[in-house]
Tab-separated table of C-alpha atoms in Angstrom:
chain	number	residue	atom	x	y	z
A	1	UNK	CA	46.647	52.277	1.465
A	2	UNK	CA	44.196	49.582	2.410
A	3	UNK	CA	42.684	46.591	0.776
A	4	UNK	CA	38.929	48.781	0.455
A	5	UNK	CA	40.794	51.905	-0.995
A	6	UNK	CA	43.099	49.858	-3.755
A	7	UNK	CA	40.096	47.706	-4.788
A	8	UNK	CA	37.204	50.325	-4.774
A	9	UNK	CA	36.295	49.331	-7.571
A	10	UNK	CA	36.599	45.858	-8.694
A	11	UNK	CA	34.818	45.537	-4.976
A	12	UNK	CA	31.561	47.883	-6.352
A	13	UNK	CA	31.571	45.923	-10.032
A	14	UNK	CA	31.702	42.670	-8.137
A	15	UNK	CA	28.958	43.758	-5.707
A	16	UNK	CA	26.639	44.973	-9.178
A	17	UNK	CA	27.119	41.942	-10.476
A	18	UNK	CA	26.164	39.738	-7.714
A	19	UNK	CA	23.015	41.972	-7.353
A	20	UNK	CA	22.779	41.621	-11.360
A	21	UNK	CA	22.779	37.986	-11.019
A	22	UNK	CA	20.288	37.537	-8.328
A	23	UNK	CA	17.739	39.389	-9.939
A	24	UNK	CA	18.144	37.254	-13.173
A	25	UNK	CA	17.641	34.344	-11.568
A	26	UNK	CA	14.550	35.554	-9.538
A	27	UNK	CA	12.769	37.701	-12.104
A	28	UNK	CA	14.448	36.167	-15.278
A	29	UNK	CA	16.776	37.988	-18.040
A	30	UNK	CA	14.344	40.077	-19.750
A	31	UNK	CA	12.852	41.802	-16.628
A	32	UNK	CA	16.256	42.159	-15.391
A	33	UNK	CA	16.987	44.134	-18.496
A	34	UNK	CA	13.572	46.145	-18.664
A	35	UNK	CA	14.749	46.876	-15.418
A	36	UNK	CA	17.651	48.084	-16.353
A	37	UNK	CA	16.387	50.376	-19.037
A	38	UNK	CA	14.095	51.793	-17.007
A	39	UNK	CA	16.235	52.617	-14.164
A	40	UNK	CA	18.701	54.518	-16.981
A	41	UNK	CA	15.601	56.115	-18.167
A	42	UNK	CA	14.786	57.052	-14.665
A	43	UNK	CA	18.569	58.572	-13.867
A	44	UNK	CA	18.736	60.835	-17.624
A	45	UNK	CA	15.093	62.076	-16.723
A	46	UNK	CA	16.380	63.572	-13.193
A	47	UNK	CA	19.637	64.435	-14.411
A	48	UNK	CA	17.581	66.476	-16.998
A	49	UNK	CA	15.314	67.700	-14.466
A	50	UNK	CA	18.293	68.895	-12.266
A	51	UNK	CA	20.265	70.244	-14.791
A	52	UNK	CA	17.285	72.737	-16.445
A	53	UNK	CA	16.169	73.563	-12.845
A	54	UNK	CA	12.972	72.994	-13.581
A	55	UNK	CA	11.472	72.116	-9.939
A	56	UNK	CA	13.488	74.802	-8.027
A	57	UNK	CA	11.714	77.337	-10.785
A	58	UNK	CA	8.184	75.867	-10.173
A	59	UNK	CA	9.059	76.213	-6.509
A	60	UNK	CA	9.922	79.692	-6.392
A	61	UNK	CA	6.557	81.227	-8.241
């Protein structure tokens, strides 16, 4: 097993938080977390969009 395969993981959270960090100290904390919110908000809304099948029913009339 190598050193990328056994540490997936810690490897991805430290890499998030590094990127996490950077914004905060270029756009500040609570633009960072508006961010944040909308970027969730963003990922539910096509989740929910996939999931109905909304666009591939709009395509097909």
């Amino acid at each position: 097993m190598t050193f990328l395969e056994e540490y997936k993981y810690p490897i991805i959270g430290g890499i998030i938080g590094a990127f996490l960090t950077l914004l905060i100290f270029t756009i500040g904390f609570w633009k960072t977390v508006l961010l944040l919110i909308l970027i969730v908000i963003g990922a539910l809304v096509g989740y929910y969009i996939q999931k109905s099948g909304i666009i591939e029913h709009l395509k097909n009339k």
